[in-house]
Coordinates of C-alpha atoms and ligand atoms in Angstrom, one line a residue:
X1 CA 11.2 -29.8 150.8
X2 CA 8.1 -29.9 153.2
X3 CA 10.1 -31.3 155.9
X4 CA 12.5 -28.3 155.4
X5 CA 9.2 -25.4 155.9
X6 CA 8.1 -27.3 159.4
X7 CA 8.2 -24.6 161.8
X8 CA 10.5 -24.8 164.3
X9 CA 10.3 -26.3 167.6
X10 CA 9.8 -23.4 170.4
X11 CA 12.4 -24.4 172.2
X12 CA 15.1 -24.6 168.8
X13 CA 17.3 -21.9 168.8
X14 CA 16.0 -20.7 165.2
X15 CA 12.6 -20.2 166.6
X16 CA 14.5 -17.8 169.8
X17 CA 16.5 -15.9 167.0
X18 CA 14.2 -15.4 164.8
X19 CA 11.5 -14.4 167.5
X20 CA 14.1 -12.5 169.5
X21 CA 15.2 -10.3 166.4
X22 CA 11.4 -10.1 164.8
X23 CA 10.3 -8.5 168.4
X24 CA 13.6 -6.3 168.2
X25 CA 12.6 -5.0 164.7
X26 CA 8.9 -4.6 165.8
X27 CA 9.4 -2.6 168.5
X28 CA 12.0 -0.3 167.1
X29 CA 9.3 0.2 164.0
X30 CA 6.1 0.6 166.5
X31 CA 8.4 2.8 168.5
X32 CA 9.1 5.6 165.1
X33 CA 5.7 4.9 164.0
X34 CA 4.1 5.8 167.7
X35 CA 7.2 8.5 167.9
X36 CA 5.9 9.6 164.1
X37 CA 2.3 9.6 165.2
X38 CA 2.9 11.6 167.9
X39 CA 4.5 14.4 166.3
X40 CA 2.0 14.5 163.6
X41 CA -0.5 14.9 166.2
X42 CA 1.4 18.0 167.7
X43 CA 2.0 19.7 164.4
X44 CA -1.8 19.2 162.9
X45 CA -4.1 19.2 166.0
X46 CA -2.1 20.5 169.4
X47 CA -0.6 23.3 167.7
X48 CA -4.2 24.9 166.9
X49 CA -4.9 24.1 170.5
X50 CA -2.3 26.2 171.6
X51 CA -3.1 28.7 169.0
X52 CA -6.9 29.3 170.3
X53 CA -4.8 29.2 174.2
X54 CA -2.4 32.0 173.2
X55 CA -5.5 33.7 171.1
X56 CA -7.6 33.8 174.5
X57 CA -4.9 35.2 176.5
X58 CA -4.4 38.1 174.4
X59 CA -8.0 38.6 173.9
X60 CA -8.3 40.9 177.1
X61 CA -5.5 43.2 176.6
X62 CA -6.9 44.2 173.0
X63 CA -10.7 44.5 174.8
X64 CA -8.2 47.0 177.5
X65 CA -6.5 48.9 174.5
X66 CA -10.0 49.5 173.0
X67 CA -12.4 50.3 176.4
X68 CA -10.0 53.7 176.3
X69 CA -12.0 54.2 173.4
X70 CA -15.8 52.8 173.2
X71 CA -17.8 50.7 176.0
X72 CA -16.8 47.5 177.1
X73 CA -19.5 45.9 174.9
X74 CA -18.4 47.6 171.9
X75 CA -14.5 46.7 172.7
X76 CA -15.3 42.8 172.7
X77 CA -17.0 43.6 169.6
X78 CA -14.1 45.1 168.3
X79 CA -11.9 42.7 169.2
X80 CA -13.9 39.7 168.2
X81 CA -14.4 41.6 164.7
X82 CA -10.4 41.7 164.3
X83 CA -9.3 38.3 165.0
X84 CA -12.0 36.1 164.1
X85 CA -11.4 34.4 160.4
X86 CA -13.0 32.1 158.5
X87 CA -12.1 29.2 160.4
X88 CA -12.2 31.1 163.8
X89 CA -15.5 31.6 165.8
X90 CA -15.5 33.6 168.7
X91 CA -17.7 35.1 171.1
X92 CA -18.3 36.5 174.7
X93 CA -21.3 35.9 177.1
X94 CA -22.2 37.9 180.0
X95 CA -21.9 36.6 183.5
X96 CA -25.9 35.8 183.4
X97 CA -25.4 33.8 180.3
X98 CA -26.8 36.5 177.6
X99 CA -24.9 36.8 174.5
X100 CA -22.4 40.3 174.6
X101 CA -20.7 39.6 171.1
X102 CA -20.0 37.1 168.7
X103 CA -18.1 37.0 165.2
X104 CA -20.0 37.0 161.8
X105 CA -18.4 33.0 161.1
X106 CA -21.1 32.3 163.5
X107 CA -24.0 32.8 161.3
X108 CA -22.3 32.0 158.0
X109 CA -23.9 28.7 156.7
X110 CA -20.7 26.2 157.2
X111 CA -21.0 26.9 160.9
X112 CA -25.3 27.3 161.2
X113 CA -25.0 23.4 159.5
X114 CA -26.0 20.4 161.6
X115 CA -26.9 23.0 164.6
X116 CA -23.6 23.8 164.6
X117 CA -23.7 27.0 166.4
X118 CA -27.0 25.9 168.5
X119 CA -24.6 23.3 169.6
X120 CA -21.6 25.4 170.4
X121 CA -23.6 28.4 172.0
X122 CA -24.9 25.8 174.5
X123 CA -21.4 25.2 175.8
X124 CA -21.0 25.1 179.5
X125 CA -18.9 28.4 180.7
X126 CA -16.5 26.8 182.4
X127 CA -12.7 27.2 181.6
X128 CA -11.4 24.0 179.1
X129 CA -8.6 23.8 176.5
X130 CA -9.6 20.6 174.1
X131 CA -10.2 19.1 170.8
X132 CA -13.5 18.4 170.7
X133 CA -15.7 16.2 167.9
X134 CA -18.8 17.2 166.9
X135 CA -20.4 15.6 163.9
X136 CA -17.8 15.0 161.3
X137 CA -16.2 18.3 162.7
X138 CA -13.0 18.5 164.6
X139 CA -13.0 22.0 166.6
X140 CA -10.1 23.2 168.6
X141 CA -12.0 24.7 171.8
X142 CA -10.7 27.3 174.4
X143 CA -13.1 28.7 176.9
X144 CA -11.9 31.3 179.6
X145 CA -13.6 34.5 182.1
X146 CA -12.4 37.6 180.9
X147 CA -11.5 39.5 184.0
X148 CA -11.2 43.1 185.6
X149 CA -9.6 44.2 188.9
X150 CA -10.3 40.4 189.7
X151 CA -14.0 40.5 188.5
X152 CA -15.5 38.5 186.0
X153 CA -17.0 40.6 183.2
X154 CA -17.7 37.5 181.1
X155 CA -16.6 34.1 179.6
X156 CA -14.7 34.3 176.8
X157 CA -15.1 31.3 173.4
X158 CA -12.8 30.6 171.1
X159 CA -13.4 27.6 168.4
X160 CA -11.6 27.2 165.8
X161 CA -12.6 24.3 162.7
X162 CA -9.7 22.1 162.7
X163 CA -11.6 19.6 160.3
X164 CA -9.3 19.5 157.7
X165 CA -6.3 19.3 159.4
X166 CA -7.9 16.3 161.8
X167 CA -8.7 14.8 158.0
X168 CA -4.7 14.5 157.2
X169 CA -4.1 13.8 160.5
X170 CA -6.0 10.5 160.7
X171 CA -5.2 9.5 157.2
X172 CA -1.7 9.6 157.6
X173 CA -1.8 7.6 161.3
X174 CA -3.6 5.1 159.2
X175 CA -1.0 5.1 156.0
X176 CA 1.6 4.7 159.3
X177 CA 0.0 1.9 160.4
X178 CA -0.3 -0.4 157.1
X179 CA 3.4 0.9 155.8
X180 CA 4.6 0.0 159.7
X181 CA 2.8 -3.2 159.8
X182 CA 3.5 -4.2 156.1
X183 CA 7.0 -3.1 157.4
X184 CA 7.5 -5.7 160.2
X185 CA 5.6 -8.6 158.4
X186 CA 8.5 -8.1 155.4
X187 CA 11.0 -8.0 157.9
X188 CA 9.6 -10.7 160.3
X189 CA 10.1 -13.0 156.9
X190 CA 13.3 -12.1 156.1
X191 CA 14.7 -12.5 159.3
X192 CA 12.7 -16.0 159.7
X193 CA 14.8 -16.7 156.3
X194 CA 17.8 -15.0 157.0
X195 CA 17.9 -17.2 160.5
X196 CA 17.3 -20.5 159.3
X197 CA 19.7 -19.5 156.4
X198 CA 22.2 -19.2 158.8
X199 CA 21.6 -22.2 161.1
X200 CA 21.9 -24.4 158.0
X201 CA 25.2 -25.4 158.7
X202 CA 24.9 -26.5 162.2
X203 CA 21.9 -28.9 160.7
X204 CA 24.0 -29.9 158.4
X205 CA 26.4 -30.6 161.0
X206 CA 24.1 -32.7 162.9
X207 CA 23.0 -35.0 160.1
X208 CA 26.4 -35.6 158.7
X209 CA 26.9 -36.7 162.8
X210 CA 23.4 -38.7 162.8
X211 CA 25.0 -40.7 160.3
X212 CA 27.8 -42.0 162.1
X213 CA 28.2 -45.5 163.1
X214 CA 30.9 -47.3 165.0
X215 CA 31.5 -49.1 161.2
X216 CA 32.1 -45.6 159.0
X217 CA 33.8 -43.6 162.0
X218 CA 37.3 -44.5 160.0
X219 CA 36.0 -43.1 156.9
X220 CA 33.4 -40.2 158.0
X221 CA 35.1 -36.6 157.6
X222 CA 32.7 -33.8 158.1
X223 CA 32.8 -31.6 155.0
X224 CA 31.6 -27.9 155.7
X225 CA 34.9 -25.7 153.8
X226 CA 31.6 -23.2 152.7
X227 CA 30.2 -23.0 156.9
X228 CA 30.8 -19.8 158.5
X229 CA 34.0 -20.1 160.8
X230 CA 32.3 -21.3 164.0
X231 CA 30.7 -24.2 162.2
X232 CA 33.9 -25.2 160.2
X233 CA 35.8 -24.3 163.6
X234 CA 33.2 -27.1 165.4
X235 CA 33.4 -29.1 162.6
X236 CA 37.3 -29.4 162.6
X237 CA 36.9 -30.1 166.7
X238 CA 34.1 -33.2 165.6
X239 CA 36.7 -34.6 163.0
X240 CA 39.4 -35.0 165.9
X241 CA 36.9 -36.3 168.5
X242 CA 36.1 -38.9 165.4
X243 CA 39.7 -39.5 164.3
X244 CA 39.9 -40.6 168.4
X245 CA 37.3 -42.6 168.5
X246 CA 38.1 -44.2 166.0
X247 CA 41.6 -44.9 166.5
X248 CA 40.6 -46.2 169.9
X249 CA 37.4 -48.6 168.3
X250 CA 40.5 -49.7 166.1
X251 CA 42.5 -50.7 169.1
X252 CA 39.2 -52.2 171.1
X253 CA 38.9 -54.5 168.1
X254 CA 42.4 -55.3 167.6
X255 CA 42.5 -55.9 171.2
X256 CA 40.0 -57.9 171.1
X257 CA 41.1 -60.3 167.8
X258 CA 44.6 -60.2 169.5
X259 CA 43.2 -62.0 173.0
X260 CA 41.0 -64.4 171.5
X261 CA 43.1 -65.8 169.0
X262 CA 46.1 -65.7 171.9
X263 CA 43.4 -67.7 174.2
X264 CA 42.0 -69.7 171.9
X265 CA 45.7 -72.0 171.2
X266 CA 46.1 -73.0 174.9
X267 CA 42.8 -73.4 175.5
X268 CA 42.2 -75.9 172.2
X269 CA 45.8 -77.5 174.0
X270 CA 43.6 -77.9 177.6
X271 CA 40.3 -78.8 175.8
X272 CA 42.7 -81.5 173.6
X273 CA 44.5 -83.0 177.1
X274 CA 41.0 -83.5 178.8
X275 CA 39.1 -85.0 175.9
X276 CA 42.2 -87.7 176.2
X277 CA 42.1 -87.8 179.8
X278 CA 38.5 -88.4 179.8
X279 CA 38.8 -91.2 177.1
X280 CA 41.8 -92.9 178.4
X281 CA 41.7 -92.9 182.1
X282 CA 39.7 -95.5 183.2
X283 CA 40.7 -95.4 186.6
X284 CA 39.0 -92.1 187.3
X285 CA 36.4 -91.9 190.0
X286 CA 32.9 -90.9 189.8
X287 CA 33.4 -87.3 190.9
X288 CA 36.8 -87.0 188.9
X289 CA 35.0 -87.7 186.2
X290 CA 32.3 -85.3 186.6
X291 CA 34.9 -82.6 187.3
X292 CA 36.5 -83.2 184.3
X293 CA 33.6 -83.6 182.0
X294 CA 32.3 -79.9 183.2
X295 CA 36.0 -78.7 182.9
X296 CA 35.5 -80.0 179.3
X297 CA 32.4 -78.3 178.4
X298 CA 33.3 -75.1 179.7
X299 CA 37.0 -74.8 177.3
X300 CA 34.5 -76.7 174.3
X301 CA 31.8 -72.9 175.2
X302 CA 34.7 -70.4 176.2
X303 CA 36.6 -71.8 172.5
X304 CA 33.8 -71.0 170.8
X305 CA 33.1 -67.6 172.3
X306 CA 36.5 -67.1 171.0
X307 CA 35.7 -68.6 167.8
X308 CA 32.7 -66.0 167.6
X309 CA 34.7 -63.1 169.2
X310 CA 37.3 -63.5 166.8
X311 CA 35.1 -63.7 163.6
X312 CA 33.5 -60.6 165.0
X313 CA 36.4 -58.6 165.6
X314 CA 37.6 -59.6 162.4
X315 CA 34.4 -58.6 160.0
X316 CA 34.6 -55.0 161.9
X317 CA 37.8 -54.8 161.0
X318 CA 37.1 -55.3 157.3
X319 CA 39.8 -58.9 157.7
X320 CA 36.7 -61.1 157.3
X321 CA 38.0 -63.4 153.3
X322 CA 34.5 -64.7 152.5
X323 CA 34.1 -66.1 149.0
X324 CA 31.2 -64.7 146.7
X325 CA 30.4 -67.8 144.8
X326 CA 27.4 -68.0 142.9
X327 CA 25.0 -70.2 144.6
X328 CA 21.8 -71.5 144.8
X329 CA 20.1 -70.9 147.8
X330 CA 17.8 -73.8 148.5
X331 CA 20.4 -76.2 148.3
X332 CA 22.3 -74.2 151.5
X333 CA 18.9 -73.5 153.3
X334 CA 18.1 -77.4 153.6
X335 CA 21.2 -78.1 154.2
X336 CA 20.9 -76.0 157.6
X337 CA 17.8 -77.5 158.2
X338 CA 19.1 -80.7 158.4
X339 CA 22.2 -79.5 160.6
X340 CA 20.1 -77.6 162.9
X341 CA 17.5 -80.3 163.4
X342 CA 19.0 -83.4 163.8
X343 CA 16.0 -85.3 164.5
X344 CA 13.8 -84.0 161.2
X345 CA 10.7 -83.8 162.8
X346 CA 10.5 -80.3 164.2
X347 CA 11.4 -78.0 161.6
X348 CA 8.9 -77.8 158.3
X349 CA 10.6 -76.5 155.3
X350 CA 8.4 -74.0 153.0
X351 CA 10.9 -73.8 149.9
X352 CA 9.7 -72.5 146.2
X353 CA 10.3 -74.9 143.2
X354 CA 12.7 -72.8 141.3
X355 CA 16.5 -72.2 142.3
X356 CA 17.4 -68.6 143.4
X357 CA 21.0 -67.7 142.7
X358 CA 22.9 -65.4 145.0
X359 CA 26.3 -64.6 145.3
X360 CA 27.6 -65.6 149.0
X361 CA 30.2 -67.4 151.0
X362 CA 28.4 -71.1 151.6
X363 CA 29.9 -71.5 154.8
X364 CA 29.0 -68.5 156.5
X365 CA 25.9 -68.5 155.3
X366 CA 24.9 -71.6 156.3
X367 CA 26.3 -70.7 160.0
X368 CA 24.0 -67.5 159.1
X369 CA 21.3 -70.1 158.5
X370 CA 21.9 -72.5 161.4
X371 CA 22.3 -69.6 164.5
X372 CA 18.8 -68.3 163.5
X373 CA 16.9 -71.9 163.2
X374 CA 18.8 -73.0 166.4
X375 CA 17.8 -69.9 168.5
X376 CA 13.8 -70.5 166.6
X377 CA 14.3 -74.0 168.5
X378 CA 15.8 -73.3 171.7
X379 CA 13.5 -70.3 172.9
X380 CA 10.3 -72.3 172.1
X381 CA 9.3 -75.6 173.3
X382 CA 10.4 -79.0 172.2
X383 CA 6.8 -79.8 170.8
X384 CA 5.7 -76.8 168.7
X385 CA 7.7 -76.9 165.4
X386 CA 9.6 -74.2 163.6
X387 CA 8.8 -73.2 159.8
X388 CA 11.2 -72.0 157.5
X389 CA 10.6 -70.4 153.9
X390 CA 12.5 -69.3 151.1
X391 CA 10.6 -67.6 148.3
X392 CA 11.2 -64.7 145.9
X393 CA 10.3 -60.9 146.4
X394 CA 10.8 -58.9 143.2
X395 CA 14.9 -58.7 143.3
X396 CA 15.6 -60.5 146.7
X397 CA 15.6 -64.2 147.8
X398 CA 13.9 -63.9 151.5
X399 CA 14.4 -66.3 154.4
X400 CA 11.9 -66.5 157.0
X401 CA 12.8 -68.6 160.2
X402 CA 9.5 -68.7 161.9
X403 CA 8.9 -69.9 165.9
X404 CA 6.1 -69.8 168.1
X405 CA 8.1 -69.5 170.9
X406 CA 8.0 -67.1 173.6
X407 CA 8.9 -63.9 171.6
X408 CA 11.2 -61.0 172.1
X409 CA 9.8 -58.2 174.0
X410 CA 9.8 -54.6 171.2
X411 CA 12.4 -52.9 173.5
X412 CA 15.1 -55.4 173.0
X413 CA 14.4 -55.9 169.7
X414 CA 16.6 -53.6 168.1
X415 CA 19.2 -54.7 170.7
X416 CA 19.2 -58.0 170.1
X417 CA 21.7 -57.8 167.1
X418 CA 24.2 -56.5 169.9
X419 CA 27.5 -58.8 170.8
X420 CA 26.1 -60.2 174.2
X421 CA 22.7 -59.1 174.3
X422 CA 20.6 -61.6 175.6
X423 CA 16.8 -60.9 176.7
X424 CA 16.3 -63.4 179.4
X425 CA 20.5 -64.1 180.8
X426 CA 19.4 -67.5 182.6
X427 CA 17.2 -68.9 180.1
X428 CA 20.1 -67.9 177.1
X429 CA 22.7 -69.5 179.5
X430 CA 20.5 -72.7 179.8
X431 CA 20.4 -73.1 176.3
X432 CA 23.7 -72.5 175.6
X433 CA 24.0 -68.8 174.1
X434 CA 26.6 -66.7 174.5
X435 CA 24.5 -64.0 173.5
X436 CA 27.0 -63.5 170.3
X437 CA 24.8 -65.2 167.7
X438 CA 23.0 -62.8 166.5
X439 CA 25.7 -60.5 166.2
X440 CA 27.9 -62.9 163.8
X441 CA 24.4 -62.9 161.8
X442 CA 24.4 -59.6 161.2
X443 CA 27.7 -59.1 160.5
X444 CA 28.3 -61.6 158.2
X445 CA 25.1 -61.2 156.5
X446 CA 26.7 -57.4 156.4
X447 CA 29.8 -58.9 154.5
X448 CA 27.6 -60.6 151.7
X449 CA 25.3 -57.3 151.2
X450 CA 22.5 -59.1 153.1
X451 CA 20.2 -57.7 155.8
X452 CA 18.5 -59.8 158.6
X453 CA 15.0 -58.3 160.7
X454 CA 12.9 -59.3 163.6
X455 CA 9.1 -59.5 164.3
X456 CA 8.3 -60.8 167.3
X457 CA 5.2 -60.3 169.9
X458 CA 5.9 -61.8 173.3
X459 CA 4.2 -65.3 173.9
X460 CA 2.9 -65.8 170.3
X461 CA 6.5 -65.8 168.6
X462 CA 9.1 -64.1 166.5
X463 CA 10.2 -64.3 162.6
X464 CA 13.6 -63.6 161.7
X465 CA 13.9 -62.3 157.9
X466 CA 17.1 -62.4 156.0
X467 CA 17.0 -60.7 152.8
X468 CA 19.4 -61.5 149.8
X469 CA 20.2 -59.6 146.5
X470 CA 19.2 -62.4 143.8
X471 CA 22.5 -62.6 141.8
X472 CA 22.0 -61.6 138.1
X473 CA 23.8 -63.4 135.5
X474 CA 26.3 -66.2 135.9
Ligands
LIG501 P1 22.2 -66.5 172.4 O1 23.5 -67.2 172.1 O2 22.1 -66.1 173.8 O3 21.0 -67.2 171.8 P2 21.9 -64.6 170.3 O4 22.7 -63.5 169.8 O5 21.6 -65.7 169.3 O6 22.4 -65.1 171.6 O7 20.5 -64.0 170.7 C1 20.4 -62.9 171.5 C2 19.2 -63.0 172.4 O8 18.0 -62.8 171.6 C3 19.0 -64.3 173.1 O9 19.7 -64.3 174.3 C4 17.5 -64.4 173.2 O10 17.1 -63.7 174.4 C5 17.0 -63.6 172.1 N1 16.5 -64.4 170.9 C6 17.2 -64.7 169.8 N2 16.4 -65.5 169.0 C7 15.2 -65.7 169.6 C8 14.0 -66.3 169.3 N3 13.8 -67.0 168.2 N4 13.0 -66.3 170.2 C9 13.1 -65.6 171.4 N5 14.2 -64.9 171.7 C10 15.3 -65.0 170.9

């Protein structure tokens, strides 16, 4: 379950998706949200701006209208005393800075608070269109000369208290940027769910495929009828690449049975005719001799890379008849000691008292047996011994053939179990190997539901373990 919440690797195609789509969504929700903000901002803030502007402008055709009338001084004052509400301040100073007119809001005591009016009076006469802050107070400013034939006569204010409005304004901008925030982290977690919802089946895929071995390629058929049609379309294409493979790993192996057990008849027939050469021909020279005895030696190694070849080729093929007698296995583990040291005196034998009963084929077992003890001896010297134990661990009898040899380096270790695999090709060569040993082990081991593992550090030596289900009952 943990396993399944790691977060993907940046460079898995879940993690693109999901990013790619989550930036998608954000920016199309940041986009309304800055789009929203904007217009909210035109609609309660700009618009009063333009409403002062357009106030302004029309300020000094009213002050014409009413000079036909009264003094210039008592036309502003007119005019100021007409549009200014409660919101709306306004008010006119003279080219040399002294007050000509102002509206009543002025002095009323919402606009005299905090030095409100000090504040405003003291603004510079210079032309401006702004929002400006002052306090907690948001004021829509206009300032602008009021002119005739070309002459300043003075410099016109406008303010009006935009407070409230700038009060919705901002509280909505921030209610637009929790509900678009909340907005993309929902989404961003769907879509992270939604993608890796969607990828399952290719993961799926891929394990079902981890799980294929040259052994199960015959039986493995990669179920996905509920993947979306790509997957099931990849999966069908997977199934015929393994129905292939595995038809031609069925040839390889049948190829391979076929030519050994073809080679192995004429090549007992020549091993046969110079065993009898060799031990009736007495008038052979020194050097015929010789040429016949390697001749010999060679068929006796090449028969019984056959031999192993064939066995191979047969227990991958599923042809390997082993029996599965019930049998005790200390009898067949000293019976390989003795087989596999000939002499007695370099193998110790570490066996518990009471019998342990598994169900296995003696002979191959005891070849099992005999290949491990006579690779402990070959790849360590001929006066350092070789220790091997059989004891119990909870429901399996163990076998530990143990050397201290010259090791197996860790990155052949997992090789070594490989049909010709050998670490060191000379030395193996000297001793005999074929480099096919270990993979009869396996494989046979395979057949009688037994496993076999290495630990090994180079120069100090290595421990093969063989592990056997304890057979329950009779
Ligand atoms: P071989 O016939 O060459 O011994 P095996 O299949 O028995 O082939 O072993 C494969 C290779 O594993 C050997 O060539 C050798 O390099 C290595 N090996 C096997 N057993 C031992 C051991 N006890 N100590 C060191 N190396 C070993």
């Amino acid at each position: 379950m943990l396993k399944n919440l790691r977060p993907p690797s940046l460079n898995s195609i879940q993690f693109r998706l999901t990013a790619g789509v989550v930036l998608a969504a954000a920016l199309s929700i940041g986009g309304m949200a800055g789009w929203l903000n904007w217009r909210l901002r035109q609609i309660l803030l700009s618009g009063h701006e333009e409403a002062v502007a357009t106030l302004s402008q029309r300020f000094n055709d009213d002050v014409i209208l009413y000079e036909e009338m009264m003094t210039t001084t008592e036309a502003v004052q007119k005019v100021i005393d007409r549009r200014a509400m409660g919101d709306t301040a306004i008010w006119v100073k003279a080219p040399s800075g002294e007050l000509m007119a102002q509206s009543e809001t002025l002095s009323m005591g919402s606009w005299q608070a905090a030095g409100l009016t000090e504040y405003l009076r003291s603004l510079p006469a210079q032309s401006s269109l702004e929002t400006l802050m002052v306090g907690d107070r948001a004021l829509a400013i206009c300032i602008g000369p009021i002119n005739r034939q070309g002459e300043s006569i003075g410099t016109l204010f406008i303010v009006e208290d935009i407070t409230q409005n700038h009060r919705t304004y901002l509280a909505m901008s921030r209610s637009l940027v929790i509900i678009s925030g909340s907005m993309i982290l929902l989404l961003a977690g769907l879509i992270a769910l939604y993608v890796r919802q969607s990828l399952q089946p290719i993961k799926s895929l891929s394990q079902e495929m981890t799980g294929v071995t040259a052994d199960s390629l015959n039986a493995k058929r990669l179920a996905l009828d509920k993947a979306p049609t790509e997957v099931r379309e990849l999966a069908q294409a997977l199934d015929h690449t393994l129905e292939h493979l595995s038809q031609s790993w069925k040839q390889q192996r049948r190829l391979v049975g076929d030519v050994s057990h073809e080679l192995r008849t004429p090549l007992t027939l020549v091993q046969g005719y110079l065993q009898s050469t060799l031990r009736r021909c007495q008038t052979l020279t020194e050097p015929q001799r010789d040429g016949l005895e390697t001749a010999a030696a060679e068929t006796d190694r090449t028969i019984q890379i056959l031999n192993d070849l064939l066995v191979l080729a047969r227990a991958s093929m599923g042809h390997l008849h082993l029996s599965g007698e019930r049998l005790d296995l200390k009898g067949i583990v000293l019976n390989a000691v003795t087989m596999a040291d000939a002499t007695g005196n370099r193998i110790e034998a570490e066996i518990t008292d009471s019998p342990l009963w598994v169900r296995a084929d003696a002979s191959a077992l005891r070849q099992v047996l005999v290949n491990l003890m006579d690779n402990a001896l070959n790849y360590s010297t001929p006066d350092v011994g070789v220790t091997v134990r059989l004891f119990r661990q909870e429901q399996t009898a163990v076998v530990q053939v143990c050397d201290r040899g010259r090791g197996i380096p860790l990155a052949d270790q997992a090789e070594i179990f490989e049909p010709f695999y050998r670490v060191d090709v000379d030395r193996s060569r000297a001793t005999g190997g074929t480099g096919l040993g270990l993979a009869i082990v396996k494989a046979l081991l395979a057949r009688m539901r037994g496993t076999v593992t290495v630990q090994s550090n180079p120069g100090t030596g290595s421990t093969f373990t063989v592990h056997l289900p304890i057979c329950q009952g009779v």
